Every structure is written in structure tokens, then in C-alpha cells.
Short mmCIF file of C-alpha atoms in Angstrom, two decimals:
data_model
loop_
_atom_site.label_atom_id
_atom_site.label_comp_id
_atom_site.label_asym_id
_atom_site.label_seq_id
_atom_site.Cartn_x
_atom_site.Cartn_y
_atom_site.Cartn_z
CA HIS A 1 7.10 -12.68 -31.88
CA PRO A 2 7.37 -13.11 -35.69
CA LEU A 3 5.36 -9.94 -36.37
CA VAL A 4 7.66 -7.90 -34.13
CA ALA A 5 10.74 -9.43 -35.77
CA ALA A 6 9.32 -8.69 -39.23
CA HIS A 7 8.62 -5.07 -38.25
CA ARG A 8 12.19 -4.64 -37.03
CA SER A 9 13.66 -6.33 -40.12
CA ALA A 10 11.81 -3.96 -42.44
CA ARG A 11 13.86 -1.08 -41.06
CA PHE A 12 17.09 -3.03 -41.52
CA ALA A 13 16.06 -3.81 -45.10
CA SER A 14 15.65 -0.09 -45.80
CA TRP A 15 19.33 0.42 -44.87
CA GLY A 16 20.59 -2.32 -47.22
CA LEU A 17 23.51 -3.20 -44.92
CA PRO A 18 24.77 -6.68 -44.10
CA VAL A 19 23.42 -7.65 -40.69
CA ALA A 20 24.88 -9.62 -37.79
CA ASP A 21 22.62 -10.93 -35.05
CA LEU A 22 25.08 -11.05 -32.14
CA THR A 23 22.68 -12.95 -29.87
CA ALA A 24 21.11 -15.33 -32.36
CA GLY A 25 19.49 -17.78 -29.93
CA LEU A 26 17.37 -20.19 -31.97
CA GLY A 27 17.19 -17.81 -34.92
CA GLY A 28 13.95 -15.86 -34.53
CA ASP A 29 15.39 -12.52 -35.62
CA LEU A 30 17.69 -14.15 -38.16
CA THR A 31 14.66 -15.74 -39.83
CA ALA A 32 12.99 -12.36 -40.30
CA LEU A 33 16.22 -10.72 -41.49
CA ALA A 34 16.88 -13.45 -44.05
CA ALA A 35 13.25 -13.27 -45.23
CA SER A 36 13.80 -9.54 -45.91
CA GLY A 37 16.48 -10.46 -48.45
CA LEU A 38 19.36 -9.21 -46.32
CA HIS A 39 22.79 -10.78 -46.10
CA ALA A 40 22.56 -11.95 -42.50
CA VAL A 41 24.88 -13.91 -40.21
CA GLY A 42 24.50 -14.95 -36.61
CA LEU A 43 26.59 -15.32 -33.49
CA GLU A 44 25.60 -17.55 -30.58
CA ARG A 45 27.52 -18.63 -27.48
CA ASP A 46 25.59 -21.82 -26.82
CA PRO A 47 26.77 -24.52 -29.25
CA ALA A 48 23.41 -26.32 -29.41
CA HIS A 49 21.54 -23.08 -30.02
CA ALA A 50 24.03 -22.11 -32.73
CA LEU A 51 23.47 -25.46 -34.46
CA PHE A 52 19.69 -25.16 -34.28
CA ALA A 53 19.72 -21.53 -35.47
CA ALA A 54 21.80 -22.41 -38.51
CA ALA A 55 19.46 -25.30 -39.33
CA ASN A 56 16.33 -23.20 -38.74
CA VAL A 57 17.39 -20.25 -40.87
CA GLY A 58 19.86 -21.65 -43.38
CA VAL A 59 22.49 -18.97 -42.75
CA SER A 60 25.92 -19.02 -41.14
CA VAL A 61 25.86 -18.93 -37.34
CA ALA A 62 29.26 -18.65 -35.67
CA ARG A 63 29.97 -19.72 -32.12
CA GLY A 64 31.23 -16.99 -29.87
CA ASP A 65 30.51 -14.27 -27.33
CA ALA A 66 28.54 -11.18 -28.35
CA ALA A 67 31.08 -9.02 -26.49
CA SER A 68 33.81 -10.08 -28.96
CA PRO A 69 32.15 -10.59 -32.35
CA PRO A 70 34.25 -12.21 -35.09
CA PHE A 71 32.77 -9.82 -37.67
CA ASP A 72 33.77 -6.35 -38.86
CA ILE A 73 30.71 -4.76 -37.30
CA GLY A 74 31.93 -1.29 -38.26
CA ARG A 75 30.63 -2.12 -41.75
CA MET A 76 27.45 -3.85 -40.59
CA ALA A 77 24.14 -3.35 -38.84
CA VAL A 78 23.79 -5.46 -35.69
CA VAL A 79 21.01 -6.86 -33.54
CA ILE A 80 21.69 -7.25 -29.81
CA ASP A 81 19.17 -8.95 -27.54
CA PRO A 82 20.78 -9.15 -24.09
CA SER A 83 19.73 -12.15 -22.05
CA ARG A 84 17.78 -11.33 -18.88
CA ARG A 85 17.64 -14.91 -17.56
CA GLU A 86 21.33 -15.80 -17.49
CA GLY A 87 21.71 -18.60 -14.94
CA GLY A 88 18.48 -17.89 -13.06
CA PRO A 89 15.30 -15.79 -12.94
CA ARG A 90 14.60 -12.80 -15.19
CA ARG A 91 16.69 -9.75 -14.32
CA PHE A 92 15.57 -6.12 -14.50
CA ASP A 93 18.91 -4.39 -13.81
CA PRO A 94 20.54 -3.72 -17.20
CA SER A 95 24.02 -4.09 -15.69
CA ALA A 96 23.08 -7.73 -14.93
CA PHE A 97 22.06 -8.48 -18.54
CA SER A 98 24.25 -10.69 -20.73
CA PRO A 99 25.98 -8.93 -22.35
CA PRO A 100 25.75 -6.13 -19.75
CA TRP A 101 24.12 -2.90 -20.87
CA ASP A 102 27.39 -0.94 -21.12
CA VAL A 103 28.86 -3.64 -23.38
CA ALA A 104 25.73 -3.68 -25.55
CA LEU A 105 25.94 0.12 -25.91
CA ALA A 106 29.61 -0.06 -26.87
CA LEU A 107 28.87 -2.67 -29.54
CA ALA A 108 25.96 -0.61 -30.91
CA ASN A 109 28.16 2.46 -31.16
CA ARG A 110 30.89 0.52 -33.00
CA ALA A 111 28.47 -0.77 -35.63
CA LYS A 112 27.33 1.21 -38.66
CA ALA A 113 23.77 0.81 -37.34
CA ALA A 114 22.23 -1.20 -34.54
CA VAL A 115 19.23 -2.06 -32.43
CA ILE A 116 19.31 -3.23 -28.83
CA LYS A 117 16.18 -5.11 -27.78
CA ALA A 118 15.37 -4.17 -24.18
CA PRO A 119 12.49 -4.96 -21.81
CA PRO A 120 9.41 -2.71 -21.93
CA GLY A 121 10.20 -1.20 -18.53
CA LEU A 122 13.69 0.04 -19.42
CA GLY A 123 14.33 3.32 -17.61
CA ALA A 124 14.85 6.46 -19.70
CA GLU A 125 18.22 6.98 -17.99
CA PHE A 126 19.60 3.94 -19.86
CA VAL A 127 18.80 5.35 -23.33
CA PRO A 128 21.66 7.48 -24.72
CA SER A 129 20.80 10.89 -26.14
CA ALA A 130 22.17 9.85 -29.54
CA ALA A 131 19.75 6.91 -29.76
CA GLU A 132 16.11 6.57 -30.76
CA LEU A 133 13.62 4.78 -28.51
CA GLU A 134 10.75 2.70 -29.91
CA ALA A 135 8.12 1.18 -27.61
CA VAL A 136 6.65 -1.79 -29.50
CA GLN A 137 3.24 -3.23 -28.61
CA LEU A 138 1.49 -6.20 -30.24
CA GLY A 139 -2.25 -6.23 -29.66
CA GLY A 140 -2.72 -5.51 -25.97
CA SER A 141 0.77 -6.69 -24.98
CA MET A 142 3.92 -4.58 -24.67
CA ARG A 143 6.70 -6.56 -26.33
CA GLU A 144 9.90 -4.56 -26.06
CA THR A 145 11.74 -1.27 -26.00
CA ALA A 146 13.91 -1.10 -29.12
CA VAL A 147 16.89 1.28 -28.84
CA TRP A 148 18.16 2.27 -32.30
CA PHE A 149 21.59 3.65 -33.32
CA GLY A 150 23.21 4.96 -36.53
CA ALA A 151 21.92 5.01 -40.12
CA ASP A 152 18.71 7.12 -40.30
CA VAL A 153 18.22 7.25 -36.52
CA ARG A 154 17.11 10.64 -35.19
CA PRO A 155 18.79 11.26 -31.82
CA GLY A 156 16.35 11.63 -28.96
CA LEU A 157 13.26 10.62 -30.95
CA ARG A 158 10.66 8.57 -29.08
CA ARG A 159 8.22 6.41 -31.03
CA ALA A 160 5.23 4.27 -30.11
CA THR A 161 4.49 1.44 -32.54
CA LEU A 162 1.30 -0.59 -32.41
CA LEU A 163 1.18 -3.91 -34.24
CA PRO A 164 -0.30 -5.60 -36.19
CA ALA A 165 -1.80 -2.35 -37.51
CA GLY A 166 1.70 -0.93 -37.97
CA VAL A 167 0.69 2.56 -36.80
CA ASN A 168 3.13 5.01 -35.23
CA LEU A 169 3.15 8.05 -32.98
CA ASP A 170 6.39 9.95 -32.32
CA SER A 171 7.81 12.85 -30.38
CA ASP A 172 8.15 15.07 -33.47
CA GLU A 173 4.37 15.43 -33.54
CA PRO A 174 2.74 18.44 -31.82
CA GLU A 175 1.73 18.25 -28.17
CA ALA A 176 -1.34 19.40 -26.28
CA SER A 177 -0.80 21.66 -23.31
CA ALA A 178 0.30 19.76 -20.20
CA GLU A 179 -1.85 22.04 -18.04
CA PRO A 180 -4.61 19.82 -16.61
CA VAL A 181 -8.31 20.59 -17.12
CA GLY A 182 -11.53 19.50 -15.46
CA VAL A 183 -13.09 16.21 -16.42
CA GLY A 184 -15.21 16.40 -19.56
CA PRO A 185 -17.87 14.04 -20.91
CA VAL A 186 -15.30 11.85 -22.74
CA LEU A 187 -12.26 10.00 -21.35
CA PHE A 188 -9.41 8.26 -23.17
CA ASP A 189 -7.15 5.49 -21.88
CA PRO A 190 -3.87 5.44 -23.90
CA GLU A 191 -2.21 2.19 -24.93
CA SER A 192 0.91 1.06 -23.05
CA CYS A 193 3.28 1.88 -25.93
CA VAL A 194 2.18 5.53 -25.70
CA THR A 195 2.89 5.80 -21.99
CA ARG A 196 6.18 3.86 -22.27
CA ALA A 197 7.37 6.27 -24.96
CA THR A 198 6.12 9.27 -22.88
CA LEU A 199 3.90 10.48 -25.70
CA VAL A 200 0.66 11.09 -23.80
CA THR A 201 0.49 14.82 -24.60
CA HIS A 202 1.27 14.07 -28.26
CA LEU A 203 -1.64 11.64 -28.37
CA ALA A 204 -3.79 14.23 -26.59
CA TYR A 205 -3.12 16.68 -29.44
CA ARG A 206 -4.25 14.09 -32.00
CA LEU A 207 -7.45 13.47 -30.05
CA GLY A 208 -8.23 17.09 -29.20
CA ALA A 209 -7.90 16.09 -25.54
CA ARG A 210 -6.11 17.26 -22.39
CA LEU A 211 -4.68 15.80 -19.22
CA MET A 212 -6.88 15.64 -16.11
CA ASP A 213 -3.85 15.41 -13.82
CA PRO A 214 -0.15 16.02 -14.58
CA TYR A 215 0.77 12.55 -13.28
CA ILE A 216 -2.08 10.45 -14.73
CA ALA A 217 -2.26 9.25 -18.34
CA TYR A 218 -6.06 9.36 -18.63
CA LEU A 219 -7.17 12.11 -21.03
CA THR A 220 -10.43 14.03 -21.31
CA ALA A 221 -12.25 15.95 -24.06
CA PRO A 222 -15.64 17.51 -24.79
CA GLU A 223 -16.21 15.32 -27.86
CA PRO A 224 -15.40 11.71 -28.80
CA ALA A 225 -12.41 10.96 -31.03
CA PHE A 226 -10.89 7.67 -32.07
CA SER A 227 -7.37 6.33 -32.46
CA PRO A 228 -5.79 2.87 -32.33
CA PHE A 229 -3.61 4.32 -29.57
CA ALA A 230 -6.44 4.83 -27.05
CA ALA A 231 -9.75 3.45 -25.87
CA THR A 232 -12.58 6.04 -25.89
CA PHE A 233 -15.23 6.23 -23.14
CA GLU A 234 -18.36 8.24 -22.45
CA VAL A 235 -18.54 9.26 -18.79
CA LEU A 236 -21.87 8.22 -17.27
CA GLU A 237 -20.99 9.24 -13.73
CA SER A 238 -18.01 10.02 -11.50
CA LEU A 239 -17.81 9.70 -7.73
CA PRO A 240 -15.33 9.60 -4.88
CA PHE A 241 -14.25 6.02 -4.40
CA SER A 242 -15.65 3.74 -1.76
CA VAL A 243 -16.76 0.19 -2.32
CA ALA A 244 -20.12 0.72 -0.63
CA ARG A 245 -20.85 3.94 -2.55
CA LEU A 246 -19.83 2.40 -5.86
CA LYS A 247 -21.89 -0.74 -5.31
CA GLU A 248 -24.94 1.34 -4.42
CA ARG A 249 -24.58 3.54 -7.51
CA LEU A 250 -24.12 0.57 -9.84
CA ARG A 251 -27.26 -1.05 -8.47
CA ALA A 252 -29.22 2.20 -8.77
CA GLY A 253 -28.14 2.61 -12.40
CA SER A 254 -28.72 -1.06 -13.25
CA TRP A 255 -25.05 -1.39 -14.27
CA LYS A 256 -22.55 -4.21 -13.95
CA PRO A 257 -18.78 -3.75 -14.43
CA ASP A 258 -17.80 -5.54 -17.61
CA GLU A 259 -14.26 -4.11 -17.52
CA ILE A 260 -12.22 -2.46 -14.75
CA ARG A 261 -9.16 -0.32 -15.57
CA ARG A 262 -6.90 1.57 -13.22
CA ARG A 263 -4.06 4.11 -13.17
CA ALA A 264 -2.37 5.25 -9.95
CA PHE A 265 -4.93 3.37 -7.91
CA PRO A 266 -4.14 0.92 -5.08
CA VAL A 267 -6.89 -1.68 -5.61
CA GLU A 268 -6.44 -4.51 -8.12
CA PRO A 269 -9.36 -4.85 -10.58
CA ASP A 270 -9.91 -8.51 -9.66
CA ASP A 271 -10.00 -7.64 -5.96
CA LEU A 272 -12.53 -4.87 -6.55
CA ARG A 273 -14.70 -7.20 -8.62
CA LYS A 274 -14.86 -9.61 -5.67
CA LEU A 275 -15.69 -6.78 -3.26
CA LEU A 276 -18.53 -5.56 -5.47
CA GLY A 277 -20.08 -9.01 -5.66
CA LYS A 278 -22.65 -10.10 -8.21
CA LEU A 279 -24.36 -7.24 -10.05
CA GLU A 280 -26.88 -7.28 -12.89
CA GLY A 281 -27.65 -4.74 -15.60
CA SER A 282 -26.07 -3.05 -18.59
CA PRO A 283 -22.32 -3.55 -18.96
CA VAL A 284 -20.10 -0.58 -18.08
CA THR A 285 -16.39 0.10 -17.69
CA LEU A 286 -14.95 1.39 -14.42
CA LEU A 287 -11.91 3.69 -14.68
CA LEU A 288 -10.17 3.97 -11.32
CA THR A 289 -7.60 6.69 -10.64
CA THR A 290 -6.30 9.32 -8.24
CA LEU A 291 -6.89 12.97 -9.12
CA GLY A 292 -5.40 15.66 -6.94
CA GLY A 293 -4.80 13.08 -4.21
CA ARG A 294 -8.44 11.89 -4.24
CA ARG A 295 -9.41 8.33 -5.20
CA THR A 296 -11.97 8.62 -7.98
CA VAL A 297 -14.03 6.17 -10.00
CA PHE A 298 -15.60 6.90 -13.39
CA ILE A 299 -18.51 4.78 -14.56
CA CYS A 300 -18.23 4.77 -18.35
CA ARG A 301 -19.51 3.31 -21.58
CA ARG A 302 -16.96 2.26 -24.20
CA LEU A 303 -17.38 4.09 -27.52
CA PHE A 304 -16.33 2.87 -30.94
CA ALA A 305 -15.94 4.71 -34.22
CA SER A 306 -18.80 2.67 -35.65
CA ASP A 307 -21.25 3.85 -32.93
#
């Protein structure tokens, strides 16, 4: 996405290094890099893509394999976006990427600075201790895990970035206690970039909140607080989950589920909506989860800072 590419290019611009995009494709990242005023070149294996990228961006795009770049990358910053669809469906095993993950890591470590663009679900075991992990979300959609090397990178740092607001949360910030507490009158549902970057307790500290369960990302607090990194809810009622019990309580409260969210819960929101059938009343949000091994549903009202 252009906004994600622009965000990434801003960090490259702060380094002031020449940049090589080793997997140029049609030139999406190259466009953002060139727009940042950087000296940028591209490398692309597919001859048609290389031609189109050069025409799209107006910079030099060489033909060749990312594993053997024709540039002195030891003096450059590089972008590596391994293909996950090489010759078939999308792959989730990094060793099956093109270039494979170990080759991408070797290239990143040879360069003066680098970023590897990885899928949002990349396992923590694939991120070297010397690298920095950034979980990038645009609106409600997780876009990528960016793994950064060299330059001003802080080894082991984890960062959540939410676009287009451009706000950040990182692992250098203080954490709330991980000891779970009982459910309070307010619940928070963190954004995906926070959970992907394993920063739930850091967000909890910002919100004055705590975990309800050591394995569930929902947070609770005695008072409302607001952050772009979480949705805030007032708890109207909580009950052990059963479809019949939930339907009865919604009817009694004159509530209808406007939104259904879940964490560690086996029922899909769309399936539950069908099971509940048509309901009338004030809109509410259902938060479905498992606490201490017990399926639980919270009937909530979404709160906003302007309320």
C-alpha cells in the first residue's frame, strides 16, 4: 500500500544512504523511495516487471536475482520483499519464500542497513536477536511484519505502528503487571499490530489496565481510557456462554448485537449471528472469549473519547 511504502521510506530517508530494492516487482517501494529524494535503484528477476518498474519510477532497474545482487550492498540500504507465491499459492513457510528466509537474512546482514518485508504472521523464532521487529497495520488491516537491520536499529526492539495516524508503541515502554485480575467495568480490545508485536502489557500500562487471563489479549480497568491502539467498551453484563442463555438475555435487555468480536473462542461471529436469529433493540457489542477454561460472553457498549 502506498501509505505503508511511504512510512517505510521515511526511515530510509533519515539514514541518507543509497538504497537498492532487491525485489523491485512493479516498483511500488521504489516509487516511495524515489519520492523521498533518495538515490534508489532496483533489481528484478522478471524482465517484463523490470521494464515496467523502470518506466513507472524513472530509476534504473537491473535484471537479476536478489540472491546475487550486482550492487555493492555493503555500502547501501536494501529492501527485500520475498515472494510468497512463487509458482503457486501463497506460502507461509519462510524457507519456501523466494529468496528463502536464510538468504534474505544473509543479504540483510551484508548491507549497511536493511528491511525484510514479511507476512504479518511471521513467527518470532524467525526474527534474529540483532534485528528490530515492526508490526505495521493500516486502518483495521495488518499489512506486514517489517524486520529491520543495521543503521539506527535497536536489537530486540518490538514496535507496533498504526497507519494512517502514524502512531507507535514499542517494547521500551513500561509494562503493566502480567498477573491477571478480575473483570472490571471497562474492557479493551487491542489492535492486531499490538498483539503481533507482543505489546499487550505495554498497552495495558498506557491504559491503566490489566490482563484478565495470561493467554487472552482482552484488557480490563476500573475506568475508561482511550488509545488508537484499542477499542474501549463498557461492560453491561457478562455470562457463561450458551446460545440459548445469550439470546434470552439479549431479548430481556432489548439489545441486538451490532458487532461480535472474539479471542480464543471456537464460534465464528457470523455463525453465532445466525444462531441468535433476528433481535431488536439497542445496539451492543459481544466480546467472546475463554477465561480460565470457561467460555464467556460480555455484552458491552462501545465507548469513544467524545462520549
